[in-house]
Amino acid sequence: MSDLRELYQEVIFDHNRNPRNFGRPARYDRVSEGHNPLCGDRLTLYIAFDAAGLVEKASFEGQGCAISTASASLMTEALKGKTEAEAEVMFQNFHGLIMGTSDVDPAVLGKLQVLTGVKEFPARVKCATLAWHTLQAALHGEQQVSTE
Amino acid sequence: MNAPIPRPVQRAFEIDAIRADFPILATTMHDRPLVYLDNAATCQKPHAVIEAEKHYYETLNANIHRGVHLLSQQATDAFEASREAVRALLNAPSTQDVIFTRGATESINLVAQSWGRNTLKPGDEILITHMEHHSNIVPWQLVCEQTGATLKVVPIDEDGVLDLSTLDTLLTERTKLFGMVHVSNALGTVNPVAELIQRAHAVGALALVDGAQAIAHTPVDVQALDADFYVFSAHKLYGPTGVGILYGRHSLLEQMPPWQGGGDMISLVRFSGSRWNHLPYKFEAGTPNIAGGVALLNAIQYVNALGFDAIAAHENALLDYATAQAEVFAGLRIVGRAPGKVSILSFVMDGIHPHDIGTILDMEGVAIRTGHHCAMPVMERYGIPATARASFAFYNTFGEIDALFVALHKVVKLFKGPAS
C-alpha cells in the first residue's frame, strides 16, 4: 500500500511552507508560464544566467499544492550553477524517474529524490512535473506550457 | 474545543436497505470502507440499473428502429419505454420532444449548433451566468465565433447567488437565448429558473436550462417552467454514463435542422438530397447507447420510488450536519452559501491546497472532488485556483460525514503537525 508519508516527506512540507527562490526577480533572461488545467495551478518560472552561461538564479511564483510548490522550490535550488544542457539532463532524469520510464539511479536526483514517492500516486504526477515542464519550455524559449 | 455537534437521527428512509441496493458502496479503498462523497461528479448505480444493462445484453440486444425481427422490436420497445419515462419525469408534452444524446454536454452543443448556428448573427447576444459549467459556456463561445454573436454573463455575489439587478441591462432585445444552470455544480446554488425563463421570454429570448446537477435533487416540470430547452445526463440521476437528454419545445425542434447526419435520422436518402426523419429521430443519428438508454428507465423508477421529498429531506439533513461541522472547523472556509442550496459543500482550507486535501482523504477511503469542477470562472470569481467539494446523495449517512471530518483533521495534523 502506498504510504502518505512517502509522498508527504518532511522536506516537502518544509519547501511548501517556506518555498525557496519565490517571487519575481528584478532581472531574468528567460520566463515561462506553466499551467495545469486539471487543477488550475499556475506557475511562472524565471531564469537568470551569468556571463559564463550558468544559471545564476532560478525563481518562481504562483499558486499550487504542496507537491507542486515543493517541486518548484527544490528545482530552483538544484538549477543554480547548471548549464542549459545540464538543466535539460536534470529534466530528463527527473521526468523519467517520476514517470517510471527511466532506469537511471535515483541518486542522480540528489535532494530531489524526495519527490519520487509521487509515482505511487498517479493522480499527482502532474503536480510534481508542472515546474519541470515549465523549465523545459523556458529552455526552449516557449512562453507558455500546459501539462495536458 | 467546540461542543460536539449531535449526529441527527436517521429518519427519511431505511438507509441500510438503500445502501444495499448500491453494490459499490460496500467496497473498500486503500483498505478502508469507501465513503463516496463525489456525487456531483457522478452518482453510483443501484443494482436495478446494473441488472437492466446486463438483462438488455443477455436478452434484448438488437439494433433499434430498423429490424423486422422480433428481437429488434423488443429492443425498440424497451428504448422507447425509457423515452416515455423521461417524458413523464420532465412532464414534457410528448415523447417527440425528448431526444437521446450522449450527455448534457452534447445536448447543449446540439442546440448551439442546430439552433444557434443557423439563427444567430452579428449583434445578437447569448446570455449565460457566471456559475455555468464549462459545458454551458464553451458551446456558446464556439457558436459566437461562428456567427459573430456576443456572449454576455450574469455576475454572482459573494455567497454564490446570481445578481439579478444586472438583468435589466444584460437582458435586452439583442438577447436571443438565456442559458442558465438550474443548480450550480461548484456552489450548490439553486437558481430561480422559472423567474429567469419568464424574464428571457419577456424580451423575446429563448431559455435553455442545464439541469445536469438539478435532476437528482428536485422535481422538474418543463411545462410549468415554460423552458424552451432542458438538458440533463443520466449518470447524474443514478443511471448509466454516455446517455443524456435534450427536451425541446416542439415548435423549435420542428424548425431546427439536423445537427449530425447518418442512419436513423432520415426518411429518404438520395444523392440528389435527403429528407429528415420526424421528431425525435431527426436528432438521433447513428446507433445510440441502447443498453444505457434502456437502463435509464430503472434509474428513474428507483428515484421515483424514493420520492423527491424524502430525498431532499435526507440530503438537506446531511448538508446541515456537514455545514455545522464545517463552520466550527478552524481554518476551513465554505465557498458557496446560497440560501436553499442543494447538498454540495465546497470549501477551502488555510495553507492547504485542495489537491493535497483530496489525496489525504483518499487514503482514508473518503472520495471527494478537488479542482475547479469544470467551472473555472467560478474559481476566478472567488480568487482561488480550486476548491475541495463534498457532495451528498440520498445513500450517504451521517456517519460518513463524521468520517469526512475525522479525515480532514488528519489533513491538518499532517500539514500543521509537529514541525510547525
PDB file of C-alpha atoms in Angstrom, chain B residues 35-282:
ATOM      1  CA  VAL B  35     -17.031   6.924   1.707  1.00  0.00           C
ATOM      2  CA  TYR B  36     -18.287   8.226  -1.610  1.00  0.00           C
ATOM      3  CA  LEU B  37     -18.879  11.978  -1.429  1.00  0.00           C
ATOM      4  CA  ASP B  38     -18.337  12.848  -5.092  1.00  0.00           C
ATOM      5  CA  ASN B  39     -21.937  12.525  -6.181  1.00  0.00           C
ATOM      6  CA  ALA B  40     -21.981  15.841  -8.026  1.00  0.00           C
ATOM      7  CA  ALA B  41     -19.416  14.353 -10.431  1.00  0.00           C
ATOM      8  CA  THR B  42     -21.358  11.151 -10.929  1.00  0.00           C
ATOM      9  CA  CYS B  43     -23.765   9.137  -8.812  1.00  0.00           C
ATOM     10  CA  GLN B  44     -23.373   5.448  -8.031  1.00  0.00           C
ATOM     11  CA  LYS B  45     -25.707   2.987  -9.704  1.00  0.00           C
ATOM     12  CA  PRO B  46     -28.308   0.838  -7.993  1.00  0.00           C
ATOM     13  CA  HIS B  47     -28.434  -2.876  -8.659  1.00  0.00           C
ATOM     14  CA  ALA B  48     -31.605  -2.382 -10.733  1.00  0.00           C
ATOM     15  CA  VAL B  49     -29.741  -0.188 -13.244  1.00  0.00           C
ATOM     16  CA  ILE B  50     -26.733  -2.509 -13.459  1.00  0.00           C
ATOM     17  CA  GLU B  51     -29.049  -5.505 -13.892  1.00  0.00           C
ATOM     18  CA  ALA B  52     -31.071  -3.715 -16.568  1.00  0.00           C
ATOM     19  CA  GLU B  53     -27.954  -3.223 -18.710  1.00  0.00           C
ATOM     20  CA  LYS B  54     -26.969  -6.842 -18.189  1.00  0.00           C
ATOM     21  CA  HIS B  55     -30.501  -8.014 -18.956  1.00  0.00           C
ATOM     22  CA  TYR B  56     -30.540  -5.936 -22.116  1.00  0.00           C
ATOM     23  CA  TYR B  57     -27.361  -7.542 -23.452  1.00  0.00           C
ATOM     24  CA  GLU B  58     -28.439 -11.019 -22.396  1.00  0.00           C
ATOM     25  CA  THR B  59     -31.995 -10.951 -23.737  1.00  0.00           C
ATOM     26  CA  LEU B  60     -32.795  -7.855 -25.822  1.00  0.00           C
ATOM     27  CA  ASN B  61     -29.723  -6.789 -27.773  1.00  0.00           C
ATOM     28  CA  ALA B  62     -30.569  -5.762 -31.348  1.00  0.00           C
ATOM     29  CA  ASN B  63     -30.439  -2.515 -33.246  1.00  0.00           C
ATOM     30  CA  ILE B  64     -33.477  -0.325 -32.778  1.00  0.00           C
ATOM     31  CA  HIS B  65     -35.941   1.297 -35.170  1.00  0.00           C
ATOM     32  CA  ARG B  66     -34.938  -0.861 -38.154  1.00  0.00           C
ATOM     33  CA  GLY B  67     -35.152  -4.638 -37.860  1.00  0.00           C
ATOM     34  CA  VAL B  68     -38.291  -6.558 -38.803  1.00  0.00           C
ATOM     35  CA  HIS B  69     -37.321  -9.295 -36.420  1.00  0.00           C
ATOM     36  CA  LEU B  70     -38.895  -9.675 -33.018  1.00  0.00           C
ATOM     37  CA  LEU B  71     -35.687  -9.004 -31.111  1.00  0.00           C
ATOM     38  CA  SER B  72     -35.251  -5.627 -32.766  1.00  0.00           C
ATOM     39  CA  GLN B  73     -38.845  -4.791 -31.939  1.00  0.00           C
ATOM     40  CA  GLN B  74     -38.319  -5.741 -28.307  1.00  0.00           C
ATOM     41  CA  ALA B  75     -35.165  -3.632 -28.088  1.00  0.00           C
ATOM     42  CA  THR B  76     -37.001  -0.712 -29.682  1.00  0.00           C
ATOM     43  CA  ASP B  77     -39.898  -1.095 -27.249  1.00  0.00           C
ATOM     44  CA  ALA B  78     -37.532  -1.084 -24.267  1.00  0.00           C
ATOM     45  CA  PHE B  79     -35.694   2.009 -25.538  1.00  0.00           C
ATOM     46  CA  GLU B  80     -38.935   3.851 -26.266  1.00  0.00           C
ATOM     47  CA  ALA B  81     -40.338   2.879 -22.850  1.00  0.00           C
ATOM     48  CA  SER B  82     -37.375   4.709 -21.365  1.00  0.00           C
ATOM     49  CA  ARG B  83     -38.115   7.758 -23.500  1.00  0.00           C
ATOM     50  CA  GLU B  84     -41.650   7.738 -22.103  1.00  0.00           C
ATOM     51  CA  ALA B  85     -40.247   7.522 -18.548  1.00  0.00           C
ATOM     52  CA  VAL B  86     -38.108  10.601 -19.252  1.00  0.00           C
ATOM     53  CA  ARG B  87     -41.109  12.408 -20.737  1.00  0.00           C
ATOM     54  CA  ALA B  88     -43.071  11.716 -17.558  1.00  0.00           C
ATOM     55  CA  LEU B  89     -40.114  12.706 -15.333  1.00  0.00           C
ATOM     56  CA  LEU B  90     -39.914  16.111 -17.032  1.00  0.00           C
ATOM     57  CA  ASN B  91     -43.663  16.384 -17.727  1.00  0.00           C
ATOM     58  CA  ALA B  92     -42.829  17.033 -21.380  1.00  0.00           C
ATOM     59  CA  PRO B  93     -45.900  17.220 -23.636  1.00  0.00           C
ATOM     60  CA  SER B  94     -44.755  14.433 -25.948  1.00  0.00           C
ATOM     61  CA  THR B  95     -42.048  11.795 -26.362  1.00  0.00           C
ATOM     62  CA  GLN B  96     -41.345  13.502 -29.708  1.00  0.00           C
ATOM     63  CA  ASP B  97     -39.777  16.329 -27.703  1.00  0.00           C
ATOM     64  CA  VAL B  98     -37.407  14.039 -25.775  1.00  0.00           C
ATOM     65  CA  ILE B  99     -34.123  13.429 -27.594  1.00  0.00           C
ATOM     66  CA  PHE B 100     -31.476  10.951 -26.507  1.00  0.00           C
ATOM     67  CA  THR B 101     -27.892  12.261 -26.639  1.00  0.00           C
ATOM     68  CA  ARG B 102     -24.559  11.235 -25.122  1.00  0.00           C
ATOM     69  CA  GLY B 103     -24.960  13.611 -22.209  1.00  0.00           C
ATOM     70  CA  ALA B 104     -25.980  17.093 -21.123  1.00  0.00           C
ATOM     71  CA  THR B 105     -22.870  18.455 -22.860  1.00  0.00           C
ATOM     72  CA  GLU B 106     -23.904  17.017 -26.211  1.00  0.00           C
ATOM     73  CA  SER B 107     -27.459  18.264 -25.684  1.00  0.00           C
ATOM     74  CA  ILE B 108     -26.216  21.835 -25.291  1.00  0.00           C
ATOM     75  CA  ASN B 109     -23.890  21.516 -28.277  1.00  0.00           C
ATOM     76  CA  LEU B 110     -26.837  20.257 -30.316  1.00  0.00           C
ATOM     77  CA  VAL B 111     -28.867  23.368 -29.504  1.00  0.00           C
ATOM     78  CA  ALA B 112     -25.894  25.691 -30.057  1.00  0.00           C
ATOM     79  CA  GLN B 113     -25.089  24.185 -33.463  1.00  0.00           C
ATOM     80  CA  SER B 114     -28.556  23.397 -34.787  1.00  0.00           C
ATOM     81  CA  TRP B 115     -30.488  26.380 -33.443  1.00  0.00           C
ATOM     82  CA  GLY B 116     -27.679  28.867 -32.753  1.00  0.00           C
ATOM     83  CA  ARG B 117     -25.503  28.473 -35.810  1.00  0.00           C
ATOM     84  CA  ASN B 118     -28.489  28.832 -38.122  1.00  0.00           C
ATOM     85  CA  THR B 119     -30.155  31.689 -36.283  1.00  0.00           C
ATOM     86  CA  LEU B 120     -27.543  33.948 -34.709  1.00  0.00           C
ATOM     87  CA  LYS B 121     -25.962  36.891 -36.495  1.00  0.00           C
ATOM     88  CA  PRO B 122     -23.587  39.716 -35.579  1.00  0.00           C
ATOM     89  CA  GLY B 123     -25.159  41.977 -32.953  1.00  0.00           C
ATOM     90  CA  ASP B 124     -27.119  39.107 -31.379  1.00  0.00           C
ATOM     91  CA  GLU B 125     -26.309  38.128 -27.817  1.00  0.00           C
ATOM     92  CA  ILE B 126     -26.287  34.909 -25.813  1.00  0.00           C
ATOM     93  CA  LEU B 127     -26.627  35.450 -22.072  1.00  0.00           C
ATOM     94  CA  ILE B 128     -25.299  32.910 -19.564  1.00  0.00           C
ATOM     95  CA  THR B 129     -24.441  33.109 -15.865  1.00  0.00           C
ATOM     96  CA  HIS B 130     -21.080  33.275 -14.119  1.00  0.00           C
ATOM     97  CA  MET B 131     -21.761  29.926 -12.429  1.00  0.00           C
ATOM     98  CA  GLU B 132     -22.136  27.824 -15.577  1.00  0.00           C
ATOM     99  CA  HIS B 133     -20.294  24.558 -16.045  1.00  0.00           C
ATOM    100  CA  HIS B 134     -17.861  24.708 -18.975  1.00  0.00           C
ATOM    101  CA  SER B 135     -20.434  22.679 -20.924  1.00  0.00           C
ATOM    102  CA  ASN B 136     -22.781  25.670 -20.938  1.00  0.00           C
ATOM    103  CA  ILE B 137     -20.026  28.186 -21.747  1.00  0.00           C
ATOM    104  CA  VAL B 138     -17.825  26.717 -24.454  1.00  0.00           C
ATOM    105  CA  PRO B 139     -20.567  25.602 -26.909  1.00  0.00           C
ATOM    106  CA  TRP B 140     -21.796  29.212 -26.895  1.00  0.00           C
ATOM    107  CA  GLN B 141     -18.285  30.586 -27.368  1.00  0.00           C
ATOM    108  CA  LEU B 142     -17.898  28.311 -30.385  1.00  0.00           C
ATOM    109  CA  VAL B 143     -21.185  29.396 -31.934  1.00  0.00           C
ATOM    110  CA  CYS B 144     -20.444  33.057 -31.192  1.00  0.00           C
ATOM    111  CA  GLU B 145     -17.153  32.700 -33.109  1.00  0.00           C
ATOM    112  CA  GLN B 146     -19.025  31.077 -35.975  1.00  0.00           C
ATOM    113  CA  THR B 147     -21.818  33.653 -36.193  1.00  0.00           C
ATOM    114  CA  GLY B 148     -20.416  36.901 -34.813  1.00  0.00           C
ATOM    115  CA  ALA B 149     -22.836  36.886 -31.886  1.00  0.00           C
ATOM    116  CA  THR B 150     -21.624  38.051 -28.450  1.00  0.00           C
ATOM    117  CA  LEU B 151     -21.580  36.209 -25.126  1.00  0.00           C
ATOM    118  CA  LYS B 152     -22.748  38.082 -22.004  1.00  0.00           C
ATOM    119  CA  VAL B 153     -22.559  36.930 -18.388  1.00  0.00           C
ATOM    120  CA  VAL B 154     -24.790  37.494 -15.345  1.00  0.00           C
ATOM    121  CA  PRO B 155     -22.486  38.051 -12.328  1.00  0.00           C
ATOM    122  CA  ILE B 156     -22.690  36.256  -8.965  1.00  0.00           C
ATOM    123  CA  ASP B 157     -22.278  37.665  -5.482  1.00  0.00           C
ATOM    124  CA  GLU B 158     -20.031  36.629  -2.594  1.00  0.00           C
ATOM    125  CA  ASP B 159     -22.472  33.899  -1.430  1.00  0.00           C
ATOM    126  CA  GLY B 160     -22.819  32.407  -4.911  1.00  0.00           C
ATOM    127  CA  VAL B 161     -26.210  33.960  -5.750  1.00  0.00           C
ATOM    128  CA  LEU B 162     -26.959  35.485  -9.159  1.00  0.00           C
ATOM    129  CA  ASP B 163     -27.003  39.273  -9.141  1.00  0.00           C
ATOM    130  CA  LEU B 164     -30.400  39.713 -10.772  1.00  0.00           C
ATOM    131  CA  SER B 165     -30.202  43.511 -10.566  1.00  0.00           C
ATOM    132  CA  THR B 166     -27.993  43.295 -13.662  1.00  0.00           C
ATOM    133  CA  LEU B 167     -30.694  41.624 -15.761  1.00  0.00           C
ATOM    134  CA  ASP B 168     -32.278  44.946 -16.683  1.00  0.00           C
ATOM    135  CA  THR B 169     -29.176  45.881 -18.642  1.00  0.00           C
ATOM    136  CA  LEU B 170     -27.961  42.411 -19.665  1.00  0.00           C
ATOM    137  CA  LEU B 171     -31.256  41.018 -20.929  1.00  0.00           C
ATOM    138  CA  THR B 172     -32.367  43.069 -23.938  1.00  0.00           C
ATOM    139  CA  GLU B 173     -33.984  42.643 -27.328  1.00  0.00           C
ATOM    140  CA  ARG B 174     -30.496  41.711 -28.587  1.00  0.00           C
ATOM    141  CA  THR B 175     -30.544  38.613 -26.350  1.00  0.00           C
ATOM    142  CA  LYS B 176     -31.545  35.572 -28.395  1.00  0.00           C
ATOM    143  CA  LEU B 177     -31.034  32.902 -25.764  1.00  0.00           C
ATOM    144  CA  PHE B 178     -30.514  32.861 -21.985  1.00  0.00           C
ATOM    145  CA  GLY B 179     -28.585  29.737 -20.911  1.00  0.00           C
ATOM    146  CA  MET B 180     -28.766  29.072 -17.173  1.00  0.00           C
ATOM    147  CA  VAL B 181     -27.675  26.335 -14.858  1.00  0.00           C
ATOM    148  CA  HIS B 182     -30.563  25.088 -12.685  1.00  0.00           C
ATOM    149  CA  VAL B 183     -28.236  24.028  -9.859  1.00  0.00           C
ATOM    150  CA  SER B 184     -24.537  25.012  -9.727  1.00  0.00           C
ATOM    151  CA  ASN B 185     -22.209  22.013  -9.543  1.00  0.00           C
ATOM    152  CA  ALA B 186     -19.453  24.049  -7.900  1.00  0.00           C
ATOM    153  CA  LEU B 187     -21.537  26.003  -5.382  1.00  0.00           C
ATOM    154  CA  GLY B 188     -24.825  24.124  -4.956  1.00  0.00           C
ATOM    155  CA  THR B 189     -26.839  27.271  -5.677  1.00  0.00           C
ATOM    156  CA  VAL B 190     -30.394  26.650  -6.911  1.00  0.00           C
ATOM    157  CA  ASN B 191     -31.302  29.346  -9.431  1.00  0.00           C
ATOM    158  CA  PRO B 192     -34.830  30.757  -9.750  1.00  0.00           C
ATOM    159  CA  VAL B 193     -35.172  29.329 -13.243  1.00  0.00           C
ATOM    160  CA  ALA B 194     -38.936  29.879 -13.618  1.00  0.00           C
ATOM    161  CA  GLU B 195     -38.429  33.598 -12.995  1.00  0.00           C
ATOM    162  CA  LEU B 196     -35.360  33.762 -15.261  1.00  0.00           C
ATOM    163  CA  ILE B 197     -37.189  31.995 -18.091  1.00  0.00           C
ATOM    164  CA  GLN B 198     -40.042  34.472 -17.767  1.00  0.00           C
ATOM    165  CA  ARG B 199     -37.567  37.348 -17.936  1.00  0.00           C
ATOM    166  CA  ALA B 200     -35.970  35.840 -21.046  1.00  0.00           C
ATOM    167  CA  HIS B 201     -39.325  35.413 -22.752  1.00  0.00           C
ATOM    168  CA  ALA B 202     -40.284  38.986 -21.914  1.00  0.00           C
ATOM    169  CA  VAL B 203     -37.518  40.218 -24.263  1.00  0.00           C
ATOM    170  CA  GLY B 204     -38.212  37.553 -26.869  1.00  0.00           C
ATOM    171  CA  ALA B 205     -35.227  35.357 -25.936  1.00  0.00           C
ATOM    172  CA  LEU B 206     -35.282  31.584 -25.649  1.00  0.00           C
ATOM    173  CA  ALA B 207     -34.279  29.902 -22.397  1.00  0.00           C
ATOM    174  CA  LEU B 208     -32.082  26.834 -22.046  1.00  0.00           C
ATOM    175  CA  VAL B 209     -31.749  25.214 -18.632  1.00  0.00           C
ATOM    176  CA  ASP B 210     -28.762  22.990 -17.776  1.00  0.00           C
ATOM    177  CA  GLY B 211     -30.357  20.543 -15.375  1.00  0.00           C
ATOM    178  CA  ALA B 212     -27.353  18.211 -15.026  1.00  0.00           C
ATOM    179  CA  GLN B 213     -26.947  18.911 -11.336  1.00  0.00           C
ATOM    180  CA  ALA B 214     -30.619  19.559 -10.541  1.00  0.00           C
ATOM    181  CA  ILE B 215     -32.126  16.373 -11.911  1.00  0.00           C
ATOM    182  CA  ALA B 216     -31.208  14.165  -8.939  1.00  0.00           C
ATOM    183  CA  HIS B 217     -32.331  16.662  -6.316  1.00  0.00           C
ATOM    184  CA  THR B 218     -35.515  18.308  -7.455  1.00  0.00           C
ATOM    185  CA  PRO B 219     -38.639  17.515  -9.488  1.00  0.00           C
ATOM    186  CA  VAL B 220     -38.662  19.235 -12.887  1.00  0.00           C
ATOM    187  CA  ASP B 221     -41.742  20.248 -14.878  1.00  0.00           C
ATOM    188  CA  VAL B 222     -40.648  21.740 -18.181  1.00  0.00           C
ATOM    189  CA  GLN B 223     -44.173  22.949 -18.944  1.00  0.00           C
ATOM    190  CA  ALA B 224     -44.600  24.706 -15.602  1.00  0.00           C
ATOM    191  CA  LEU B 225     -41.129  26.229 -16.038  1.00  0.00           C
ATOM    192  CA  ASP B 226     -42.006  27.139 -19.636  1.00  0.00           C
ATOM    193  CA  ALA B 227     -38.439  26.117 -20.613  1.00  0.00           C
ATOM    194  CA  ASP B 228     -37.548  26.085 -24.296  1.00  0.00           C
ATOM    195  CA  PHE B 229     -34.748  23.584 -23.723  1.00  0.00           C
ATOM    196  CA  TYR B 230     -33.907  21.479 -20.663  1.00  0.00           C
ATOM    197  CA  VAL B 231     -30.911  19.126 -20.622  1.00  0.00           C
ATOM    198  CA  PHE B 232     -29.510  16.526 -18.234  1.00  0.00           C
ATOM    199  CA  SER B 233     -27.233  13.465 -18.078  1.00  0.00           C
ATOM    200  CA  ALA B 234     -28.447  10.035 -16.974  1.00  0.00           C
ATOM    201  CA  HIS B 235     -25.310   9.336 -14.944  1.00  0.00           C
ATOM    202  CA  LYS B 236     -26.099  12.138 -12.510  1.00  0.00           C
ATOM    203  CA  LEU B 237     -29.507  10.528 -11.935  1.00  0.00           C
ATOM    204  CA  TYR B 238     -28.072   7.168 -10.796  1.00  0.00           C
ATOM    205  CA  GLY B 239     -28.248   5.951 -14.402  1.00  0.00           C
ATOM    206  CA  PRO B 240     -25.629   4.901 -16.957  1.00  0.00           C
ATOM    207  CA  THR B 241     -22.889   7.130 -18.354  1.00  0.00           C
ATOM    208  CA  GLY B 242     -22.989   8.067 -22.027  1.00  0.00           C
ATOM    209  CA  VAL B 243     -26.708   8.861 -22.051  1.00  0.00           C
ATOM    210  CA  GLY B 244     -28.153  12.347 -21.984  1.00  0.00           C
ATOM    211  CA  ILE B 245     -31.433  14.045 -22.673  1.00  0.00           C
ATOM    212  CA  LEU B 246     -32.462  17.131 -24.565  1.00  0.00           C
ATOM    213  CA  TYR B 247     -36.010  18.278 -24.047  1.00  0.00           C
ATOM    214  CA  GLY B 248     -37.002  20.956 -26.569  1.00  0.00           C
ATOM    215  CA  ARG B 249     -40.157  22.902 -27.250  1.00  0.00           C
ATOM    216  CA  HIS B 250     -41.864  21.096 -30.126  1.00  0.00           C
ATOM    217  CA  SER B 251     -42.213  24.094 -32.439  1.00  0.00           C
ATOM    218  CA  LEU B 252     -38.497  24.895 -32.068  1.00  0.00           C
ATOM    219  CA  LEU B 253     -37.339  21.334 -32.631  1.00  0.00           C
ATOM    220  CA  GLU B 254     -39.512  21.195 -35.745  1.00  0.00           C
ATOM    221  CA  GLN B 255     -37.799  24.291 -37.167  1.00  0.00           C
ATOM    222  CA  MET B 256     -34.263  23.276 -36.226  1.00  0.00           C
ATOM    223  CA  PRO B 257     -32.213  21.446 -38.869  1.00  0.00           C
ATOM    224  CA  PRO B 258     -30.463  18.160 -38.022  1.00  0.00           C
ATOM    225  CA  TRP B 259     -27.107  18.551 -36.303  1.00  0.00           C
ATOM    226  CA  GLN B 260     -25.489  15.232 -37.123  1.00  0.00           C
ATOM    227  CA  GLY B 261     -26.283  13.200 -40.235  1.00  0.00           C
ATOM    228  CA  GLY B 262     -26.406   9.436 -40.528  1.00  0.00           C
ATOM    229  CA  GLY B 263     -28.657   6.459 -40.074  1.00  0.00           C
ATOM    230  CA  ASP B 264     -31.971   6.686 -38.218  1.00  0.00           C
ATOM    231  CA  MET B 265     -32.293  10.469 -38.702  1.00  0.00           C
ATOM    232  CA  ILE B 266     -33.500  10.263 -42.317  1.00  0.00           C
ATOM    233  CA  SER B 267     -36.720   9.239 -44.021  1.00  0.00           C
ATOM    234  CA  LEU B 268     -35.249   9.190 -47.504  1.00  0.00           C
ATOM    235  CA  VAL B 269     -31.657   9.354 -48.777  1.00  0.00           C
ATOM    236  CA  ARG B 270     -30.839  10.115 -52.388  1.00  0.00           C
ATOM    237  CA  PHE B 271     -27.639  11.552 -53.789  1.00  0.00           C
ATOM    238  CA  SER B 272     -29.722  14.446 -55.058  1.00  0.00           C
ATOM    239  CA  GLY B 273     -30.785  15.182 -51.467  1.00  0.00           C
ATOM    240  CA  SER B 274     -32.232  13.535 -48.370  1.00  0.00           C
ATOM    241  CA  ARG B 275     -35.306  14.039 -46.228  1.00  0.00           C
ATOM    242  CA  TRP B 276     -35.167  14.105 -42.474  1.00  0.00           C
ATOM    243  CA  ASN B 277     -36.975  11.757 -40.177  1.00  0.00           C
ATOM    244  CA  HIS B 278     -39.639  13.156 -37.858  1.00  0.00           C
ATOM    245  CA  LEU B 279     -39.013  14.066 -34.239  1.00  0.00           C
ATOM    246  CA  PRO B 280     -37.307  12.922 -32.115  1.00  0.00           C
ATOM    247  CA  TYR B 281     -35.316  10.749 -34.558  1.00  0.00           C
ATOM    248  CA  LYS B 282     -34.240  13.733 -36.690  1.00  0.00           C
TER     249      LYS B 282
END
